[in-house]
PDB file of C-alpha atoms in Angstrom:
ATOM      1  CA  MET A 278     -14.201  45.530   4.350  1.00 44.00           C
ATOM      2  CA  SER A 279     -15.601  42.036   4.739  1.00 43.00           C
ATOM      3  CA  SER A 280     -18.872  43.334   6.111  1.00 45.00           C
ATOM      4  CA  SER A 281     -19.292  45.977   3.292  1.00 43.00           C
ATOM      5  CA  TRP A 282     -18.613  43.294   0.689  1.00 42.00           C
ATOM      6  CA  GLU A 283     -21.304  41.164   2.103  1.00 46.00           C
ATOM      7  CA  VAL A 284     -23.779  44.006   2.198  1.00 42.00           C
ATOM      8  CA  GLU A 285     -22.958  44.842  -1.396  1.00 42.00           C
ATOM      9  CA  THR A 286     -23.339  41.225  -2.475  1.00 45.00           C
ATOM     10  CA  GLU A 287     -26.604  40.894  -0.585  1.00 47.00           C
ATOM     11  CA  TYR A 288     -27.874  44.097  -2.347  1.00 44.00           C
ATOM     12  CA  GLN A 289     -26.914  42.735  -5.734  1.00 48.00           C
ATOM     13  CA  VAL A 290     -28.741  39.432  -4.990  1.00 48.00           C
ATOM     14  CA  GLU A 291     -31.875  41.233  -3.866  1.00 51.00           C
ATOM     15  CA  THR A 292     -31.987  43.378  -6.972  1.00 58.00           C
ATOM     16  CA  THR A 293     -31.581  40.636  -9.488  1.00 76.00           C
ATOM     17  CA  TRP A 294     -34.750  40.377 -11.547  1.00 81.00           C
ATOM     18  CA  ILE A 295     -35.869  37.789 -14.051  1.00 81.00           C
ATOM     19  CA  ASP A 296     -38.835  38.114 -16.448  1.00 85.00           C
ATOM     20  CA  LEU A 297     -41.004  34.912 -16.198  1.00 85.00           C
ATOM     21  CA  ARG A 298     -42.676  34.168 -19.492  1.00 89.00           C
ATOM     22  CA  VAL A 299     -46.336  33.417 -18.831  1.00 88.00           C
ATOM     23  CA  VAL A 300     -48.944  32.684 -21.569  1.00 88.00           C
ATOM     24  CA  MET A 301     -52.679  33.223 -20.884  1.00 85.00           C
ATOM     25  CA  PHE A 302     -55.569  32.110 -22.846  1.00 81.00           C
ATOM     26  CA  HIS A 303     -58.001  35.037 -23.494  1.00 76.00           C
ATOM     27  CA  HIS A 304     -60.797  35.438 -26.135  1.00 74.00           C
ATOM     28  CA  GLY A 305     -59.456  32.560 -28.212  1.00 76.00           C
ATOM     29  CA  ASP A 306     -55.833  33.851 -28.318  1.00 82.00           C
ATOM     30  CA  TYR A 307     -52.707  32.962 -26.366  1.00 88.00           C
ATOM     31  CA  LEU A 308     -51.170  36.191 -25.007  1.00 87.00           C
ATOM     32  CA  LEU A 309     -47.598  36.257 -23.765  1.00 89.00           C
ATOM     33  CA  TYR A 310     -46.800  38.364 -20.563  1.00 88.00           C
ATOM     34  CA  HIS A 311     -43.658  38.965 -18.562  1.00 88.00           C
ATOM     35  CA  VAL A 312     -44.060  38.543 -14.872  1.00 86.00           C
ATOM     36  CA  PRO A 313     -40.998  40.211 -13.040  1.00 86.00           C
ATOM     37  CA  LEU A 314     -39.599  38.115 -10.176  1.00 82.00           C
ATOM     38  CA  ARG A 315     -36.639  38.738  -7.971  1.00 80.00           C
ATOM     39  CA  SER A 316     -34.165  35.930  -7.390  1.00 73.00           C
ATOM     40  CA  SER A 317     -34.783  36.320  -3.626  1.00 75.00           C
ATOM     41  CA  ASP A 318     -38.545  35.926  -3.976  1.00 75.00           C
ATOM     42  CA  GLU A 319     -39.995  33.122  -1.922  1.00 72.00           C
ATOM     43  CA  GLY A 320     -42.701  30.809  -2.947  1.00 71.00           C
ATOM     44  CA  ILE A 321     -45.728  32.845  -1.643  1.00 75.00           C
ATOM     45  CA  ASP A 322     -44.247  35.941  -3.440  1.00 77.00           C
ATOM     46  CA  VAL A 323     -44.244  34.146  -6.663  1.00 78.00           C
ATOM     47  CA  ILE A 324     -47.794  32.810  -6.338  1.00 79.00           C
ATOM     48  CA  LEU A 325     -49.067  36.323  -5.404  1.00 80.00           C
ATOM     49  CA  LYS A 326     -47.440  37.857  -8.390  1.00 83.00           C
ATOM     50  CA  LEU A 327     -48.851  35.176 -10.756  1.00 81.00           C
ATOM     51  CA  LYS A 328     -52.381  35.737  -9.317  1.00 80.00           C
ATOM     52  CA  ARG A 329     -51.988  39.422  -9.823  1.00 81.00           C
ATOM     53  CA  SER A 330     -51.022  38.888 -13.325  1.00 80.00           C
ATOM     54  CA  LEU A 331     -53.951  36.555 -14.023  1.00 78.00           C
ATOM     55  CA  VAL A 332     -56.332  39.222 -12.503  1.00 76.00           C
ATOM     56  CA  ALA A 333     -54.794  41.966 -14.574  1.00 77.00           C
ATOM     57  CA  SER A 334     -54.976  39.969 -17.778  1.00 74.00           C
ATOM     58  CA  ARG A 335     -58.702  39.374 -17.293  1.00 71.00           C
ATOM     59  CA  GLY A 336     -61.581  41.992 -17.272  1.00 68.00           C
ATOM     60  CA  TRP A 337     -63.783  42.831 -14.438  1.00 69.00           C
ATOM     61  CA  TRP A 338     -66.531  40.483 -15.484  1.00 68.00           C
ATOM     62  CA  THR A 339     -64.171  37.428 -15.619  1.00 68.00           C
ATOM     63  CA  ASN A 340     -62.641  38.137 -12.303  1.00 68.00           C
ATOM     64  CA  THR A 341     -66.035  38.404 -10.715  1.00 71.00           C
ATOM     65  CA  LEU A 342     -67.095  35.238 -12.503  1.00 68.00           C
ATOM     66  CA  MET A 343     -64.042  33.436 -11.033  1.00 68.00           C
ATOM     67  CA  LYS A 344     -64.989  34.422  -7.486  1.00 70.00           C
ATOM     68  CA  VAL A 345     -68.664  33.510  -7.763  1.00 68.00           C
ATOM     69  CA  VAL A 346     -68.423  30.287  -9.845  1.00 69.00           C
ATOM     70  CA  PRO A 347     -66.716  27.515  -7.835  1.00 68.00           C
ATOM     71  CA  PHE A 348     -66.088  25.161 -10.715  1.00 72.00           C
ATOM     72  CA  LEU A 349     -63.796  27.690 -12.648  1.00 75.00           C
ATOM     73  CA  THR A 350     -60.180  27.068 -11.704  1.00 78.00           C
ATOM     74  CA  PRO A 351     -56.853  28.198 -13.029  1.00 80.00           C
ATOM     75  CA  VAL A 352     -54.664  25.300 -14.299  1.00 83.00           C
ATOM     76  CA  VAL A 353     -50.816  25.853 -15.061  1.00 84.00           C
ATOM     77  CA  TYR A 354     -49.105  23.916 -17.775  1.00 88.00           C
ATOM     78  CA  ASN A 355     -45.606  23.490 -19.068  1.00 86.00           C
ATOM     79  CA  ALA A 356     -45.913  24.562 -22.674  1.00 87.00           C
ATOM     80  CA  THR A 357     -43.636  25.437 -25.638  1.00 88.00           C
ATOM     81  CA  MET A 358     -44.111  28.304 -27.946  1.00 89.00           C
ATOM     82  CA  CYS A 359     -43.631  27.842 -31.674  1.00 88.00           C
ATOM     83  CA  PRO A 360     -40.366  29.034 -32.968  1.00 89.00           C
ATOM     84  CA  VAL A 361     -40.349  32.850 -33.519  1.00 88.00           C
ATOM     85  CA  PRO A 362     -37.601  35.492 -33.700  1.00 88.00           C
ATOM     86  CA  ILE A 363     -36.744  37.024 -30.408  1.00 88.00           C
ATOM     87  CA  GLU A 364     -37.769  40.462 -31.590  1.00 86.00           C
ATOM     88  CA  ALA A 365     -41.248  39.256 -32.127  1.00 86.00           C
ATOM     89  CA  ILE A 366     -41.748  38.605 -28.332  1.00 87.00           C
ATOM     90  CA  SER A 367     -39.502  41.195 -26.881  1.00 81.00           C
ATOM     91  CA  ARG A 368     -41.595  44.279 -27.257  1.00 78.00           C
ATOM     92  CA  ASP A 369     -45.327  45.321 -27.358  1.00 81.00           C
ATOM     93  CA  LEU A 370     -46.347  42.904 -24.679  1.00 80.00           C
ATOM     94  CA  PRO A 371     -48.693  41.275 -24.310  1.00 85.00           C
ATOM     95  CA  CYS A 372     -48.497  39.811 -27.833  1.00 84.00           C
ATOM     96  CA  ILE A 373     -50.184  36.963 -29.455  1.00 84.00           C
ATOM     97  CA  VAL A 374     -48.169  33.693 -29.739  1.00 88.00           C
ATOM     98  CA  ASP A 375     -48.731  30.101 -30.945  1.00 87.00           C
ATOM     99  CA  ILE A 376     -48.454  27.234 -28.453  1.00 86.00           C
ATOM    100  CA  GLY A 377     -47.540  23.646 -29.328  1.00 80.00           C
ATOM    101  CA  ALA A 378     -50.147  21.089 -29.091  1.00 75.00           C
ATOM    102  CA  GLU A 379     -48.595  19.149 -26.342  1.00 74.00           C
ATOM    103  CA  TYR A 380     -48.407  20.601 -22.775  1.00 74.00           C
ATOM    104  CA  ARG A 381     -48.513  19.076 -19.272  1.00 79.00           C
ATOM    105  CA  CYS A 382     -49.789  20.142 -15.981  1.00 79.00           C
ATOM    106  CA  HIS A 383     -47.310  22.100 -13.755  1.00 75.00           C
ATOM    107  CA  VAL A 384     -46.877  21.966  -9.998  1.00 72.00           C
ATOM    108  CA  LEU A 385     -47.858  25.566  -9.831  1.00 77.00           C
ATOM    109  CA  THR A 386     -51.492  24.587 -10.231  1.00 76.00           C
ATOM    110  CA  LYS A 387     -51.799  23.359  -6.695  1.00 76.00           C
ATOM    111  CA  ALA A 388     -49.764  26.312  -5.366  1.00 74.00           C
ATOM    112  CA  LEU A 389     -52.177  28.682  -6.877  1.00 75.00           C
ATOM    113  CA  HIS A 390     -54.952  27.277  -4.631  1.00 73.00           C
ATOM    114  CA  ASN A 391     -52.751  26.517  -1.664  1.00 71.00           C
ATOM    115  CA  PRO A 392     -49.371  28.439  -1.587  1.00 66.00           C
ATOM    116  CA  ARG A 393     -48.045  26.248   1.105  1.00 66.00           C
ATOM    117  CA  GLU A 394     -47.806  23.386  -1.424  1.00 62.00           C
ATOM    118  CA  PHE A 395     -44.912  25.293  -3.006  1.00 63.00           C
ATOM    119  CA  PRO A 396     -41.451  25.279  -1.456  1.00 60.00           C
ATOM    120  CA  ILE A 397     -40.641  28.445   0.318  1.00 58.00           C
ATOM    121  CA  GLY A 398     -36.948  28.723  -0.381  1.00 57.00           C
ATOM    122  CA  CYS A 399     -36.704  28.111  -4.195  1.00 56.00           C
ATOM    123  CA  ASP A 400     -33.836  29.366  -6.214  1.00 58.00           C
ATOM    124  CA  PHE A 401     -36.015  30.744  -9.068  1.00 58.00           C
ATOM    125  CA  VAL A 402     -33.087  31.993 -11.220  1.00 56.00           C
ATOM    126  CA  SER A 403     -31.928  28.475 -11.617  1.00 62.00           C
ATOM    127  CA  SER A 404     -35.081  26.354 -11.306  1.00 68.00           C
ATOM    128  CA  TYR A 405     -37.112  28.510 -13.577  1.00 72.00           C
ATOM    129  CA  ARG A 406     -34.424  29.639 -16.009  1.00 76.00           C
ATOM    130  CA  ARG A 407     -36.091  27.932 -18.969  1.00 81.00           C
ATOM    131  CA  PHE A 408     -39.283  29.948 -18.377  1.00 83.00           C
ATOM    132  CA  SER A 409     -37.472  33.189 -18.056  1.00 82.00           C
ATOM    133  CA  ALA A 410     -36.774  35.870 -20.762  1.00 84.00           C
ATOM    134  CA  LEU A 411     -33.021  35.797 -21.229  1.00 80.00           C
ATOM    135  CA  VAL A 412     -30.885  38.042 -23.324  1.00 80.00           C
ATOM    136  CA  GLU A 413     -30.630  36.478 -26.802  1.00 81.00           C
ATOM    137  CA  THR A 414     -28.694  37.353 -29.992  1.00 84.00           C
ATOM    138  CA  PRO A 415     -30.893  39.411 -32.364  1.00 85.00           C
ATOM    139  CA  GLY A 416     -32.507  37.197 -35.027  1.00 81.00           C
ATOM    140  CA  THR A 417     -32.519  34.052 -32.692  1.00 84.00           C
ATOM    141  CA  LEU A 418     -35.173  31.645 -33.948  1.00 87.00           C
ATOM    142  CA  ARG A 419     -36.033  28.846 -31.612  1.00 87.00           C
ATOM    143  CA  ALA A 420     -38.765  27.344 -29.496  1.00 86.00           C
ATOM    144  CA  ARG A 421     -39.053  28.579 -26.048  1.00 88.00           C
ATOM    145  CA  ASP A 422     -40.663  27.090 -22.752  1.00 88.00           C
ATOM    146  CA  VAL A 423     -43.392  29.080 -21.120  1.00 89.00           C
ATOM    147  CA  LEU A 424     -45.810  28.726 -18.242  1.00 87.00           C
ATOM    148  CA  LEU A 425     -49.389  28.424 -19.673  1.00 88.00           C
ATOM    149  CA  ILE A 426     -52.308  29.424 -17.358  1.00 85.00           C
ATOM    150  CA  ARG A 427     -55.834  28.627 -18.396  1.00 82.00           C
ATOM    151  CA  LEU A 428     -59.069  28.816 -16.817  1.00 78.00           C
ATOM    152  CA  GLU A 429     -60.817  25.516 -16.996  1.00 77.00           C
ATOM    153  CA  ILE A 430     -63.928  23.768 -15.688  1.00 75.00           C
ATOM    154  CA  ASP A 431     -63.767  21.416 -12.693  1.00 74.00           C
ATOM    155  CA  LYS A 432     -66.154  18.651 -14.007  1.00 75.00           C
ATOM    156  CA  LEU A 433     -66.469  17.005 -10.671  1.00 78.00           C
ATOM    157  CA  ILE A 434     -67.611  20.249  -8.992  1.00 74.00           C
ATOM    158  CA  LEU A 435     -69.867  21.059 -11.931  1.00 73.00           C
ATOM    159  CA  SER A 436     -71.505  17.626 -11.798  1.00 75.00           C
ATOM    160  CA  ALA A 437     -71.998  17.943  -8.003  1.00 77.00           C
ATOM    161  CA  ILE A 438     -73.634  21.426  -8.384  1.00 75.00           C
ATOM    162  CA  ILE A 439     -76.021  20.031 -11.152  1.00 75.00           C
ATOM    163  CA  LEU A 440     -76.921  17.012  -9.170  1.00 78.00           C
ATOM    164  CA  LEU A 441     -77.606  19.211  -6.002  1.00 78.00           C
ATOM    165  CA  SER A 442     -79.757  21.534  -7.865  1.00 75.00           C
ATOM    166  CA  ILE A 443     -81.833  18.648  -9.421  1.00 76.00           C
ATOM    167  CA  ILE A 444     -82.206  17.043  -5.894  1.00 77.00           C
ATOM    168  CA  LEU A 445     -83.286  20.388  -4.436  1.00 76.00           C
ATOM    169  CA  SER A 446     -85.889  21.031  -7.151  1.00 75.00           C
ATOM    170  CA  ILE A 447     -87.282  17.465  -6.587  1.00 74.00           C
ATOM    171  CA  ILE A 448     -87.481  17.977  -2.760  1.00 77.00           C
ATOM    172  CA  CYS A 449     -89.261  21.442  -3.195  1.00 74.00           C
ATOM    173  CA  GLY A 450     -91.710  19.905  -5.663  1.00 73.00           C
ATOM    174  CA  VAL A 451     -92.352  16.938  -3.463  1.00 73.00           C
ATOM    175  CA  VAL A 452     -93.014  18.964  -0.419  1.00 76.00           C
ATOM    176  CA  ALA A 453     -95.164  21.437  -2.250  1.00 73.00           C
ATOM    177  CA  GLY A 454     -97.229  18.644  -3.767  1.00 71.00           C
ATOM    178  CA  PHE A 455     -97.629  16.878  -0.363  1.00 73.00           C
ATOM    179  CA  CYS A 456     -98.571  20.091   1.453  1.00 77.00           C
ATOM    180  CA  TRP A 457    -101.228  21.250  -1.056  1.00 72.00           C
ATOM    181  CA  LYS A 458    -102.235  17.802  -2.142  1.00 68.00           C
ATOM    182  CA  SER A 459    -101.960  19.020  -5.785  1.00 65.00           C
ATOM    183  CA  LEU A 460    -100.021  17.496  -8.518  1.00 63.00           C
ATOM    184  CA  ASP A 461    -100.058  20.744 -10.439  1.00 63.00           C
ATOM    185  CA  THR A 462     -98.607  22.731  -7.506  1.00 63.00           C
ATOM    186  CA  GLY A 463     -95.878  20.203  -7.006  1.00 61.00           C
ATOM    187  CA  LEU A 464     -94.937  20.112 -10.723  1.00 64.00           C
ATOM    188  CA  GLY A 465     -95.158  24.036 -10.822  1.00 64.00           C
ATOM    189  CA  VAL A 466     -92.768  24.334  -7.838  1.00 65.00           C
ATOM    190  CA  PHE A 467     -90.467  21.714  -9.366  1.00 65.00           C
ATOM    191  CA  GLY A 468     -90.522  23.293 -12.805  1.00 65.00           C
ATOM    192  CA  ALA A 469     -89.865  26.817 -11.282  1.00 64.00           C
ATOM    193  CA  VAL A 470     -86.832  25.723  -9.222  1.00 66.00           C
ATOM    194  CA  ILE A 471     -85.268  23.739 -12.008  1.00 64.00           C
ATOM    195  CA  GLY A 472     -86.086  26.545 -14.393  1.00 64.00           C
ATOM    196  CA  VAL A 473     -84.186  28.964 -12.238  1.00 63.00           C
ATOM    197  CA  ASP A 474     -81.298  26.458 -12.195  1.00 62.00           C
ATOM    198  CA  GLY A 475     -81.443  26.210 -15.962  1.00 63.00           C
ATOM    199  CA  ILE A 476     -81.329  30.139 -16.353  1.00 59.00           C
ATOM    200  CA  VAL A 477     -78.400  30.295 -14.014  1.00 60.00           C
ATOM    201  CA  MET A 478     -76.574  27.647 -15.972  1.00 60.00           C
ATOM    202  CA  GLY A 479     -77.344  29.336 -19.280  1.00 59.00           C
ATOM    203  CA  GLN A 480     -76.094  32.726 -17.850  1.00 53.00           C
ATOM    204  CA  LEU A 481     -72.880  31.039 -16.744  1.00 56.00           C
ATOM    205  CA  ASP A 482     -72.346  29.563 -20.077  1.00 56.00           C
ATOM    206  CA  ASN A 483     -72.886  32.825 -21.896  1.00 53.00           C
ATOM    207  CA  ALA A 484     -70.606  34.611 -19.438  1.00 49.00           C
ATOM    208  CA  SER A 485     -67.971  31.964 -19.982  1.00 50.00           C
ATOM    209  CA  SER A 486     -68.209  32.449 -23.763  1.00 50.00           C
ATOM    210  CA  PHE A 487     -68.074  36.260 -23.404  1.00 43.00           C
ATOM    211  CA  ALA A 488     -65.029  35.947 -21.188  1.00 46.00           C
ATOM    212  CA  GLY A 489     -63.307  33.752 -23.841  1.00 48.00           C
ATOM    213  CA  LEU A 490     -62.921  30.848 -21.456  1.00 49.00           C
ATOM    214  CA  PRO A 491     -62.117  27.447 -23.172  1.00 47.00           C
ATOM    215  CA  LEU A 492     -65.209  25.771 -21.673  1.00 43.00           C
ATOM    216  CA  ASP A 493     -67.261  23.212 -23.380  1.00 40.00           C
ATOM    217  CA  THR A 494     -70.572  23.118 -21.578  1.00 42.00           C
ATOM    218  CA  GLY A 495     -72.603  21.549 -24.505  1.00 44.00           C
ATOM    219  CA  MET A 496     -72.321  18.060 -22.974  1.00 43.00           C
ATOM    220  CA  ALA A 497     -73.155  19.478 -19.531  1.00 46.00           C
ATOM    221  CA  LYS A 498     -76.309  21.055 -21.095  1.00 47.00           C
ATOM    222  CA  TYR A 499     -77.245  17.804 -22.740  1.00 45.00           C
ATOM    223  CA  VAL A 500     -76.868  15.822 -19.617  1.00 46.00           C
ATOM    224  CA  TYR A 501     -78.649  18.375 -17.563  1.00 47.00           C
ATOM    225  CA  THR A 502     -81.692  18.443 -19.926  1.00 52.00           C
ATOM    226  CA  ARG A 503     -81.870  14.713 -19.976  1.00 50.00           C
ATOM    227  CA  ILE A 504     -81.814  14.345 -16.269  1.00 49.00           C
ATOM    228  CA  HIS A 505     -84.418  17.094 -15.977  1.00 50.00           C
ATOM    229  CA  LYS A 506     -86.842  15.325 -18.292  1.00 52.00           C
ATOM    230  CA  LYS A 507     -86.411  11.919 -16.562  1.00 49.00           C
ATOM    231  CA  MET A 508     -86.792  13.329 -13.167  1.00 51.00           C
ATOM    232  CA  GLN A 509     -89.867  15.385 -14.101  1.00 51.00           C
ATOM    233  CA  PHE A 510     -91.485  12.176 -15.634  1.00 50.00           C
ATOM    234  CA  ARG A 511     -90.654  10.156 -12.392  1.00 49.00           C
ATOM    235  CA  PHE A 512     -91.913  12.948 -10.187  1.00 50.00           C
ATOM    236  CA  ARG A 513     -95.141  13.032 -12.068  1.00 52.00           C
ATOM    237  CA  LEU A 514     -95.654   9.357 -11.613  1.00 49.00           C
ATOM    238  CA  CYS A 515     -94.804   9.491  -7.963  1.00 51.00           C
ATOM    239  CA  CYS A 516     -97.279  12.255  -7.381  1.00 49.00           C
ATOM    240  CA  THR A 517    -100.002  10.657  -9.487  1.00 50.00           C
ATOM    241  CA  SER A 518     -99.779   7.407  -7.433  1.00 48.00           C
ATOM    242  CA  TYR A 519     -99.769   9.238  -4.222  1.00 45.00           C
ATOM    243  CA  LEU A 520    -102.726  11.408  -4.923  1.00 46.00           C
ATOM    244  CA  GLY A 521    -104.607   8.355  -6.574  1.00 48.00           C
ATOM    245  CA  SER A 522    -104.253   6.466  -3.297  1.00 47.00           C
TER     246      SER A 522
END
C-alpha cells in the first residue's frame, strides 16, 4: 500500500501544472501569454518552453532576424500589470495589457542565453507563484506580477560591428589606392564598401521597425554618418599626401 501511495503521489506531482504569465512586446503592444509549466519541470525545460513561446509570438521575419543579427537579444524583466479584472486576462489570449513604468531585469535573461546559469532543481510552483495565473474570485481587480520579455539592442555589440565595418572599408580603400596608385580608385572602393554597410544598417533598421522591436537606431545612424564623413575626409588627405610624394 505504501508503494502504491508513493506512485500515486508522484503521478499527482508530475501532472501539476501552472500557467506562467508572460508578456511580450510586439508591434507596439504588450501581449499577455500563458506558458504552461509542470511543477516537476527543471531549469532547462522552463528555458526551452520560454524560447518556444518567444518564437511562436513572433513572425517568421523576426525569428530570422534574431538568428542573423547578433546585437538583437531577448531581455527578461520583472514587471507589474496595471490593475484589471481577472475576466479581462483569463480568456482570448494573447490579449493586450498595460505594464507599469517601472520594471527590473530578471535572472532568466542570462538563462535564455546560457541555460546552465539557471538552477536545475527549482520548485517553480513556490518560487514563481507570483508570476503564475492562479484561480481568483470573479471580479477581482488588482495589479499582477508578470515576466516581461523584450527584444532589445546590445549597444556594445552594435558599436563593435559599426567600428569593424568602418575599419574594413578603410583598409579596402587604402589597399585599392596603393595598388592602383589612384586616389579615385581608393575612394571608390572605400565608398562602395561603406555604402554596402550603410545599406545593410538601413535594412536592419527597417526590418526592426517592421517587426515592432523597441529599437532606437537614430543615434546609431547619426554616429555612423559622422564617423563615415570624418574617416572619408582623413582617407582623402592620406591618399593625397601619399600620391603627391
